PDB file of C-alpha atoms and ligand atoms in Angstrom:
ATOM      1  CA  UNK V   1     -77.268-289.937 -55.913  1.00 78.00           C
ATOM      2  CA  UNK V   2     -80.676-291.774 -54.651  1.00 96.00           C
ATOM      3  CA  UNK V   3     -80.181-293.922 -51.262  1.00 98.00           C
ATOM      4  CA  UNK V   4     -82.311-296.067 -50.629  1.00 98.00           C
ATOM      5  CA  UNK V   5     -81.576-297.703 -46.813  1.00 98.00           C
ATOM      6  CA  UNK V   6     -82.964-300.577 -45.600  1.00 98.00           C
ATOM      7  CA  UNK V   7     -83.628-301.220 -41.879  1.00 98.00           C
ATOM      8  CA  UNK V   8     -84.373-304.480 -41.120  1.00 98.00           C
ATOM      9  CA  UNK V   9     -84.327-303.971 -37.537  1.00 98.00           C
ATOM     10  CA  UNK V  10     -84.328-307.505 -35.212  1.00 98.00           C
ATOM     11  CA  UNK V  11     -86.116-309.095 -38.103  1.00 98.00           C
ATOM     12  CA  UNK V  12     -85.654-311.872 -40.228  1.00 98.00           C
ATOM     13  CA  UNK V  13     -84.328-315.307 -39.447  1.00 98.00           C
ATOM     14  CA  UNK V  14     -80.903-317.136 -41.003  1.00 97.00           C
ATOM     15  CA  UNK V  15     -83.287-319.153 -43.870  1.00 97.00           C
ATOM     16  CA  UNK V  16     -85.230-315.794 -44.594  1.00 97.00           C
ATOM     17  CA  UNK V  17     -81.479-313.684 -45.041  1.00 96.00           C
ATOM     18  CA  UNK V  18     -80.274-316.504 -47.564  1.00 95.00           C
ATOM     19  CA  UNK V  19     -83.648-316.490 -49.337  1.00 95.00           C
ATOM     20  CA  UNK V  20     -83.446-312.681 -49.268  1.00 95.00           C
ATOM     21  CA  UNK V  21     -79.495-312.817 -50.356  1.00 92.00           C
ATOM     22  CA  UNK V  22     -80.301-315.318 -53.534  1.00 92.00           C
ATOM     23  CA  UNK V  23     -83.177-312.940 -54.816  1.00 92.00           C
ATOM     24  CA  UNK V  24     -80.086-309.752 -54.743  1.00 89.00           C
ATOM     25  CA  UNK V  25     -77.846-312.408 -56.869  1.00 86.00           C
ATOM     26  CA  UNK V  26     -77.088-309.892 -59.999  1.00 83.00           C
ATOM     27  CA  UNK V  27     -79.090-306.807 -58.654  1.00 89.00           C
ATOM     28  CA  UNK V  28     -78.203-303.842 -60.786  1.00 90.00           C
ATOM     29  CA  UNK V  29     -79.418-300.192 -59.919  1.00 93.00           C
ATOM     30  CA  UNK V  30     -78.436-296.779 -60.273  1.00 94.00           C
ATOM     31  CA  UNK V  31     -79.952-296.434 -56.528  1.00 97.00           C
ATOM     32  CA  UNK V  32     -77.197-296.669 -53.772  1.00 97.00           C
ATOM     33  CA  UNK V  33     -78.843-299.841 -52.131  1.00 97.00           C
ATOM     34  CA  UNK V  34     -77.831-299.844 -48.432  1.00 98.00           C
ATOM     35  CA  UNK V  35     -79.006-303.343 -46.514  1.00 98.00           C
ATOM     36  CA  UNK V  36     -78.954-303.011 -42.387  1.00 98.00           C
ATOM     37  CA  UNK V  37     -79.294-306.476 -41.341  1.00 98.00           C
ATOM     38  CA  UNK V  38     -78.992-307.254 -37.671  1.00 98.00           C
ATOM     39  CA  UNK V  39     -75.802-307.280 -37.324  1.00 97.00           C
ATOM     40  CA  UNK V  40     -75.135-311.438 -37.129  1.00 97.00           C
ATOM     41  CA  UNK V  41     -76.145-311.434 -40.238  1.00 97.00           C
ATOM     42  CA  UNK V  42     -73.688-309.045 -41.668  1.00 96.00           C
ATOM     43  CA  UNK V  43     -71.233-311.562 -43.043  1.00 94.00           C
ATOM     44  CA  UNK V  44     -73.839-313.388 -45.086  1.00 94.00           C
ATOM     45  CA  UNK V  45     -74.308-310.458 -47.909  1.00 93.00           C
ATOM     46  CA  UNK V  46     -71.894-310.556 -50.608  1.00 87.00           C
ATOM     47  CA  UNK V  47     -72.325-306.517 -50.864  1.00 85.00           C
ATOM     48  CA  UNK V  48     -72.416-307.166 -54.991  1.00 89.00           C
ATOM     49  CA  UNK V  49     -74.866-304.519 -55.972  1.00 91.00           C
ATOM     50  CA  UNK V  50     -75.547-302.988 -53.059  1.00 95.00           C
ATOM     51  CA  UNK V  51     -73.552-301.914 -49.635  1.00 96.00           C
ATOM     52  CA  UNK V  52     -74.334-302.756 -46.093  1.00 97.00           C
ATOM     53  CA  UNK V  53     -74.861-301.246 -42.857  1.00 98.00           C
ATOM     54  CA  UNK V  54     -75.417-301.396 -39.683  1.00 98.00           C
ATOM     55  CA  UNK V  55     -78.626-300.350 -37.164  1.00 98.00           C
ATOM     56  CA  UNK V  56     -75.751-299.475 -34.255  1.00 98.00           C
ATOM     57  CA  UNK V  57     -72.235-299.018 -32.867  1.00 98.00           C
ATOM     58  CA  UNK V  58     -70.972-298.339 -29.464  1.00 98.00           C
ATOM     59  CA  UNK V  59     -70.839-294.878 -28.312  1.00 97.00           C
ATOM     60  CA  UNK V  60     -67.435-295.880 -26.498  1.00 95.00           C
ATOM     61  CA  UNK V  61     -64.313-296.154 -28.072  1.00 88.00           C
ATOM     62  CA  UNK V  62     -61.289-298.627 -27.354  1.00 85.00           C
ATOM     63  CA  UNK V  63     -63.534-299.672 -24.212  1.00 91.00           C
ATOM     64  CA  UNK V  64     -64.164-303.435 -23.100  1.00 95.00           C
ATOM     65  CA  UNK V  65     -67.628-304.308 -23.063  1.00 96.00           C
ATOM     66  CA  UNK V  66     -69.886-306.903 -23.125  1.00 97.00           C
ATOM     67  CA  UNK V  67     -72.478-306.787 -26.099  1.00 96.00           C
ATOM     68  CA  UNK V  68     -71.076-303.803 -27.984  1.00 97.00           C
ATOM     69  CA  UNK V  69     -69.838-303.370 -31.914  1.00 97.00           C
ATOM     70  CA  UNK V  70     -67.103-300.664 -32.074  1.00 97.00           C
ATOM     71  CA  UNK V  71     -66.834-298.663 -35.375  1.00 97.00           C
ATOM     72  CA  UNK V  72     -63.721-300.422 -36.219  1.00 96.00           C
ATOM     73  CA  UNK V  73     -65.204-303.797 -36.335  1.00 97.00           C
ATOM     74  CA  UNK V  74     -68.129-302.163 -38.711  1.00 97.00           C
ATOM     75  CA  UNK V  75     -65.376-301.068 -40.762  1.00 97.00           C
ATOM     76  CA  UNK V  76     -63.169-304.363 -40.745  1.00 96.00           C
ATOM     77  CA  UNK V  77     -65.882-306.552 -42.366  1.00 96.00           C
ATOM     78  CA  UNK V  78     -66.185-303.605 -45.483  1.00 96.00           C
ATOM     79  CA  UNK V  79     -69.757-302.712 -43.943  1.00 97.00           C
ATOM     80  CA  UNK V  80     -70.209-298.663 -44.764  1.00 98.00           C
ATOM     81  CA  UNK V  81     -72.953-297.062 -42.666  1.00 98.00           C
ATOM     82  CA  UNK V  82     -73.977-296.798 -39.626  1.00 98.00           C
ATOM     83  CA  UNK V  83     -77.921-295.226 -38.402  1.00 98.00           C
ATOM     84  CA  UNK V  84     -77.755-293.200 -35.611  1.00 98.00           C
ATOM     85  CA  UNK V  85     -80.347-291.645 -32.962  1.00 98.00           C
ATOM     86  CA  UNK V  86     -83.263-293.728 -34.601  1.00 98.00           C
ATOM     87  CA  UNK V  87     -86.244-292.803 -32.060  1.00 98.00           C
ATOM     88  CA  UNK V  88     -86.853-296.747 -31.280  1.00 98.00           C
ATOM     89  CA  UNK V  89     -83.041-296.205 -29.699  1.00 98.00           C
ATOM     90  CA  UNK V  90     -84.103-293.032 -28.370  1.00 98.00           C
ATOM     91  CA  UNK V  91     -87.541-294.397 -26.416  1.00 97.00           C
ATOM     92  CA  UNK V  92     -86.473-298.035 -25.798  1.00 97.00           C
ATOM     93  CA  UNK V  93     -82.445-297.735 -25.478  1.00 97.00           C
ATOM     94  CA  UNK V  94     -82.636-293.648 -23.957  1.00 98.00           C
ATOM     95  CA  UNK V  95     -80.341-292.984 -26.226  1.00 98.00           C
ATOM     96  CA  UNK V  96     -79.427-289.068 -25.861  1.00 98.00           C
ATOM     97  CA  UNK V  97     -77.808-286.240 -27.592  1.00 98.00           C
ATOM     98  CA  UNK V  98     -73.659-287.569 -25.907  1.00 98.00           C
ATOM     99  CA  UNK V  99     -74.794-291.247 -27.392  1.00 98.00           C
ATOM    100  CA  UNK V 100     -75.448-289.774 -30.540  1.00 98.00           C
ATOM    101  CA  UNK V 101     -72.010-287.315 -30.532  1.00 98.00           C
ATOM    102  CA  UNK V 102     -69.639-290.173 -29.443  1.00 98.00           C
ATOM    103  CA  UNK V 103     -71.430-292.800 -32.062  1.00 98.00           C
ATOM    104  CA  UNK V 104     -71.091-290.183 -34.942  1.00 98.00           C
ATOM    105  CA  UNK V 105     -67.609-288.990 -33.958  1.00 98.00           C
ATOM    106  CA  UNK V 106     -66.365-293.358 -33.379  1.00 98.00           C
ATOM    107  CA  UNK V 107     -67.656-293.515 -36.527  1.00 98.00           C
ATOM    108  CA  UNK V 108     -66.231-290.462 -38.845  1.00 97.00           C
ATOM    109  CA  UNK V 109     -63.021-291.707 -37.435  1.00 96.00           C
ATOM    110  CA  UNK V 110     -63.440-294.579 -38.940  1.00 97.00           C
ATOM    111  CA  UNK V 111     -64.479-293.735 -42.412  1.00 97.00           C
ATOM    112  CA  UNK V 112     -67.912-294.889 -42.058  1.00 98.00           C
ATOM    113  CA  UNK V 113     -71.335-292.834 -43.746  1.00 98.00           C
ATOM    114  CA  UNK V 114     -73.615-291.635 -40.872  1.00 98.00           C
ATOM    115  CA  UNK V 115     -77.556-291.760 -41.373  1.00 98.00           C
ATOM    116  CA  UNK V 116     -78.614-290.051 -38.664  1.00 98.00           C
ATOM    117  CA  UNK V 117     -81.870-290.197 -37.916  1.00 98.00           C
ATOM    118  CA  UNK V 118     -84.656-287.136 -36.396  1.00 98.00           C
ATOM    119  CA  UNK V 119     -88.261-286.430 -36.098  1.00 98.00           C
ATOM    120  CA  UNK V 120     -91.031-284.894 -33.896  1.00 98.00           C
ATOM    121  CA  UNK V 121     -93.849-286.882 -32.340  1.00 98.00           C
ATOM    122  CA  UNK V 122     -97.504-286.790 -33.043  1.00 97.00           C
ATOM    123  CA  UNK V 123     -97.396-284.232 -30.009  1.00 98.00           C
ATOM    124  CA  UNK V 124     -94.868-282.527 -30.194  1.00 98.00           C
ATOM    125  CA  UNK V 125     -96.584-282.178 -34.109  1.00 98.00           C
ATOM    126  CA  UNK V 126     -99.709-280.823 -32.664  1.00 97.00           C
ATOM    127  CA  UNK V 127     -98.255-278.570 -30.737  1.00 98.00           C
ATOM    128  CA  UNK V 128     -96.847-276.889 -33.548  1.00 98.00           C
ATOM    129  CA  UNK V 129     -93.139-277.490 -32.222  1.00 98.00           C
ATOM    130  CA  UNK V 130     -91.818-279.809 -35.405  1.00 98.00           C
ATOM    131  CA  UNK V 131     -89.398-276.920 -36.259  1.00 98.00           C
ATOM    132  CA  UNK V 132     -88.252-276.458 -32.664  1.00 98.00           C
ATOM    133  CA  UNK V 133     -87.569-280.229 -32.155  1.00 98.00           C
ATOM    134  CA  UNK V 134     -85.799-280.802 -35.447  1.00 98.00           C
ATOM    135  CA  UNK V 135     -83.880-277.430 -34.996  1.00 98.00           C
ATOM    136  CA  UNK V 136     -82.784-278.894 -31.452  1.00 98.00           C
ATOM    137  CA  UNK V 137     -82.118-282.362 -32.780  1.00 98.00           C
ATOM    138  CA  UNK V 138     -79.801-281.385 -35.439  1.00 98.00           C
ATOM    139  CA  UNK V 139     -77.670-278.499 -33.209  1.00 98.00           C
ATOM    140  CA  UNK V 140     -77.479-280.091 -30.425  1.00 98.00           C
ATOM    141  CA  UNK V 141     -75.523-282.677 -32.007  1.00 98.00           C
ATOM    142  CA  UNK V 142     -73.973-281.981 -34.913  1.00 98.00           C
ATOM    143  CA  UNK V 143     -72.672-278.658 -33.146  1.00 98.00           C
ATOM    144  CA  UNK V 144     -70.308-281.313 -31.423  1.00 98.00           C
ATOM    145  CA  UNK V 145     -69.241-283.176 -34.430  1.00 98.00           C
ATOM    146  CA  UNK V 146     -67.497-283.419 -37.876  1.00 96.00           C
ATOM    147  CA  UNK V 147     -69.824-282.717 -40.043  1.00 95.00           C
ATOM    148  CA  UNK V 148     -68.376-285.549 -42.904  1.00 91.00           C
ATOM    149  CA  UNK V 149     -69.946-288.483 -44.181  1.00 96.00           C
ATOM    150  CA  UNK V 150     -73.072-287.167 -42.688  1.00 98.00           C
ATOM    151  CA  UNK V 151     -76.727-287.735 -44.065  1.00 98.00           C
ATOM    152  CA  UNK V 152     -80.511-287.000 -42.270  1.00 98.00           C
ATOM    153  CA  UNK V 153     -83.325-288.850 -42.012  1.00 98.00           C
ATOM    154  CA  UNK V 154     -86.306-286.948 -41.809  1.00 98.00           C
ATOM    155  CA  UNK V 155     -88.363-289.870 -39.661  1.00 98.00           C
ATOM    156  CA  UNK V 156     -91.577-288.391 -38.270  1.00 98.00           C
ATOM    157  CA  UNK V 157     -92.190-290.716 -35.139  1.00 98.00           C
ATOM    158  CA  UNK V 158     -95.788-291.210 -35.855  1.00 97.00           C
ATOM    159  CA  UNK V 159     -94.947-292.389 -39.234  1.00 98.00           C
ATOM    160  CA  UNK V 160     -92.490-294.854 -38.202  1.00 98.00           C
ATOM    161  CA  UNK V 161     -94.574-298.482 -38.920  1.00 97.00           C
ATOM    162  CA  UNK V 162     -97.892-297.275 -38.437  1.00 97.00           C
ATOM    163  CA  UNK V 163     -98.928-296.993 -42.077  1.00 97.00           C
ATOM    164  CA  UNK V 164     -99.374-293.284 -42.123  1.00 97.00           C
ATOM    165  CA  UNK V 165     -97.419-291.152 -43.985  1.00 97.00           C
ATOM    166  CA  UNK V 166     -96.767-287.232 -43.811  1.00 97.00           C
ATOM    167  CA  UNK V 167     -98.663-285.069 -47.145  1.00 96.00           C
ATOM    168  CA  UNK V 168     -95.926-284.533 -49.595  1.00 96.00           C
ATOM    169  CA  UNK V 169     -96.063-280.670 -48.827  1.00 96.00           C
ATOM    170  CA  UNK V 170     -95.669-281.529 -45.338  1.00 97.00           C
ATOM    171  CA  UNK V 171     -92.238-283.398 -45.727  1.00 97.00           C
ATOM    172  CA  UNK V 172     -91.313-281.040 -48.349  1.00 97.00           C
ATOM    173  CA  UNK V 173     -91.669-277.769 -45.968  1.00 97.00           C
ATOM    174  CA  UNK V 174     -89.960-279.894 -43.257  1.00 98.00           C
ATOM    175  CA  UNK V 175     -86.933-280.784 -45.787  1.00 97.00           C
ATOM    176  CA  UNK V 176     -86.451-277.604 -46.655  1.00 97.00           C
ATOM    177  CA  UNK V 177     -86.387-275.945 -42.811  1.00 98.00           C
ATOM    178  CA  UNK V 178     -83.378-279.120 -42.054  1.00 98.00           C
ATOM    179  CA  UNK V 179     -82.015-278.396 -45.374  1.00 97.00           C
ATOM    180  CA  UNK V 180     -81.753-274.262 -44.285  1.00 97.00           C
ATOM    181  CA  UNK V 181     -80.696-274.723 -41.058  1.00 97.00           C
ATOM    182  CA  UNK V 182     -78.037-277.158 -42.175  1.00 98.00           C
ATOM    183  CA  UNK V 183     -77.221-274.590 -44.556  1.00 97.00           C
ATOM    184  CA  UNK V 184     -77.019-271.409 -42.163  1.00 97.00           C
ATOM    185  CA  UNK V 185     -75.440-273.356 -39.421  1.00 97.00           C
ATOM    186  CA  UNK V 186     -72.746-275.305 -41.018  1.00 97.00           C
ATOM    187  CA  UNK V 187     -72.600-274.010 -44.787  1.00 97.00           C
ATOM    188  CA  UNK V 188     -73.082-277.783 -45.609  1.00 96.00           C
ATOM    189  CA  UNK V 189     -75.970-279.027 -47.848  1.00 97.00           C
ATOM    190  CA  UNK V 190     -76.308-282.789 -46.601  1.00 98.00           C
ATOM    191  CA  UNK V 191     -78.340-285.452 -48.064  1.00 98.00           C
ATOM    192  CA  UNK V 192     -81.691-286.013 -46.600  1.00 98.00           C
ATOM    193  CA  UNK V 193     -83.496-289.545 -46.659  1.00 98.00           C
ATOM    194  CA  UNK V 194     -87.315-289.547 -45.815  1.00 98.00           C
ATOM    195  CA  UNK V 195     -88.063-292.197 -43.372  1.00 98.00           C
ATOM    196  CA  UNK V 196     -92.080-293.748 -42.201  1.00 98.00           C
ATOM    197  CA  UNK V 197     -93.979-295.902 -44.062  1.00 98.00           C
ATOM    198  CA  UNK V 198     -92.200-295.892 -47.245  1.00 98.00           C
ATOM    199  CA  UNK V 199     -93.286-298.817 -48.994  1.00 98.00           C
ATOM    200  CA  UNK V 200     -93.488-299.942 -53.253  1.00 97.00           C
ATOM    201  CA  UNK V 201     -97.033-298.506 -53.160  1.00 97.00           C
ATOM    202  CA  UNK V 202     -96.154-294.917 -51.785  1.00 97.00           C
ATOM    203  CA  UNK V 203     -92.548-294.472 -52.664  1.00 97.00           C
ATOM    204  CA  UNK V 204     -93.206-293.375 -56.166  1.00 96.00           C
ATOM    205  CA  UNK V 205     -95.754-290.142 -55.018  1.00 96.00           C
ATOM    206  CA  UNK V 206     -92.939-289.714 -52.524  1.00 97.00           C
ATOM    207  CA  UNK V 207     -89.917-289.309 -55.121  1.00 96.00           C
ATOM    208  CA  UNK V 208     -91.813-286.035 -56.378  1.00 95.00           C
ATOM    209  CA  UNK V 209     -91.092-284.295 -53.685  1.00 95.00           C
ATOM    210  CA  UNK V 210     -88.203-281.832 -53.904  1.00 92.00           C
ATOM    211  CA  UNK V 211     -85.045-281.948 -52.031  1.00 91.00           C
ATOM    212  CA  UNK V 212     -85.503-285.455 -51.359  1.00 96.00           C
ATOM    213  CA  UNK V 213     -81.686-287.259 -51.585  1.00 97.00           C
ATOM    214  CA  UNK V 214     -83.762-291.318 -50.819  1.00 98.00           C
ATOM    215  CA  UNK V 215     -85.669-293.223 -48.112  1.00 98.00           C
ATOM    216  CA  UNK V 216     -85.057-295.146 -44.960  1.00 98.00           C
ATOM    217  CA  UNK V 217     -87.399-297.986 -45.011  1.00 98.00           C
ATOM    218  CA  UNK V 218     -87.829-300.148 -42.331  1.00 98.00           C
ATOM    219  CA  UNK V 219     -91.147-302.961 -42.877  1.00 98.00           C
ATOM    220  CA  UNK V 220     -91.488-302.957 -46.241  1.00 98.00           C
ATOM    221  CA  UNK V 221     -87.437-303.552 -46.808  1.00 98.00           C
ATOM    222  CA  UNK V 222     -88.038-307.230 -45.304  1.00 98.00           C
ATOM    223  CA  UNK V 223     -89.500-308.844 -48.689  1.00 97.00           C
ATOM    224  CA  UNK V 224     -86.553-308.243 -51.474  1.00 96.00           C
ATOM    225  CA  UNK V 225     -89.611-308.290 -54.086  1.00 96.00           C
ATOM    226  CA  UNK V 226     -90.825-304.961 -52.409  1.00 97.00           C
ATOM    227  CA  UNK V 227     -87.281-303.539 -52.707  1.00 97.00           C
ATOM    228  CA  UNK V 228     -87.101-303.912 -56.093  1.00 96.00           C
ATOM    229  CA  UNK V 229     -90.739-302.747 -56.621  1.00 96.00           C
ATOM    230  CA  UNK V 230     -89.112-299.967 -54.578  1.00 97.00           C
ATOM    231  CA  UNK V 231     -85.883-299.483 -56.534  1.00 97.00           C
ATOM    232  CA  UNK V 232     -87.710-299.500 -59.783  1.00 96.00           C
ATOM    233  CA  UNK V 233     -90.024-296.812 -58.823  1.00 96.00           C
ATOM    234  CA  UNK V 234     -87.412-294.519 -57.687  1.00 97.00           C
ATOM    235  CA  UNK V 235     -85.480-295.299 -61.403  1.00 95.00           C
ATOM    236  CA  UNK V 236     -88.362-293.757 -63.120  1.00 91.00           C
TER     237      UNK V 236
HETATM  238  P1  PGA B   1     -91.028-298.275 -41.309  1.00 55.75           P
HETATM  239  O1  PGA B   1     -89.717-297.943 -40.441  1.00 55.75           O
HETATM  240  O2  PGA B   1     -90.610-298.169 -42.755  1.00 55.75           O
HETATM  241  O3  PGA B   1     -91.403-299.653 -40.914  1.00 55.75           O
HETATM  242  O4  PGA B   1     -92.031-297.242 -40.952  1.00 55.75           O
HETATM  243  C1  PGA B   1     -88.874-296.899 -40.806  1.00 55.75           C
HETATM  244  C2  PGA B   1     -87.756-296.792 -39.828  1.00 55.75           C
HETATM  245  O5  PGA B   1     -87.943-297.124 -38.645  1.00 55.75           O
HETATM  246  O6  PGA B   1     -86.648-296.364 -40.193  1.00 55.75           O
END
């Protein structure tokens, strides 16, 4: 199965979500479309064709707080997925390693699909420490959790809407270390998305590469017409 995940982030106004809902109207792919709008927008999707997600829950559980979505909620309204630990919520929100285990662990409970979401820096890239970061972002975490309903997004930071994208060997090499130490860690093989600057242009170089389970897209999944360019790429 072929994911492809679309993050629209704090983007898009009510008009643009309706105009973006009529242009899904009888969308039919063999690509497991996921749509995260912000969450207010949730209820507007139909899910016909595609499933939806959301960009967040609250690491607490049974907890009363101002501002926060609890997995149960996600689940009520027959939304499936839930990202976790994308770097934006790890540099803006200082979201850490116990945010990331509680989120994943509300949300197993709950029977929702966890994309959760790693990557080194340009410096931490240059310093030749991709391996140790992504080796330290997976244990460090998923040591502390069920590993069920679990998939990865390989999301270099310094690919993440700035255009630039990593050589196909590059992301290929870095796929297989998360797929091995997956592997050797957990005996589970999980799916792995690719996430950073996917866009209708790229995504079809990009669906050569090996061990590749889909894409997390986050600029290019705001115009529907690009998502189909995209879905129609990765159908080839
Ligand atoms: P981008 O975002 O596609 O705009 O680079 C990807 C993401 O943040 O998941």
């Amino acid at each position: 199965m072929k994911y492809l995940v679309c993050n629209f982030k704090n983007k898009l106004f009510k008009d643009d979500i309706l105009k973006y809902n009529k242009s899904l109207v009888d969308i039919e792919t063999k690509v497991k479309l996921v749509l995260c709008p912000p969450s207010i927008y949730l209820d507007m999707f139909d899910k016909s064709g595609y499933e939806l997600g959301v960009q967040d829950i609250s690491s607490f559980m049974d907890k009363t707080i101002t501002g926060e979505i609890e997995a149960t909620q996600v689940k009520s309204i027959g939304a499936k997925y839930v990202i976790v630990g994308h770097s934006e919520r790890r540099i803006y929100r200082h979201e850490i390693n116990i945010d990331f285990i509680n989120k994943i662990n509300n949300a197993v409970e709950n029977g929702l699909n966890v994309i959760y979401c790693i990557g080194e820096t340009l410096n931490e890239k240059e310093n030749g420490k991709t391996y140790e970061v992504l080796e330290k972002q997976i244990s460090e975490v998923l040591n502390n959790v069920e590993i069920k309903n679990i998939m990865i997004a390989y999301e270099p930071v310094w690919a993440i809407g700035t255009g630039k994208v990593p050589e196909a060997d590059e992301i290929k090499e870095n796929i297989k270390f998360i797929n091995d130490i997956i592997m050797e860690k957990y005996e589970e093989k999980l799916d792995i998305l690719y996430g950073g600057s996917v866009n209708d242009t790229n995504i079809g170089e990009l669906c050569t590469i090996k061990g590749l389970n889909g894409f997390l897209v986050g600029g290019a999944s705001l115009d529907p017409n690009k998502v189909k360019g995209m879905l129609i790429e990765m159908e080839k």
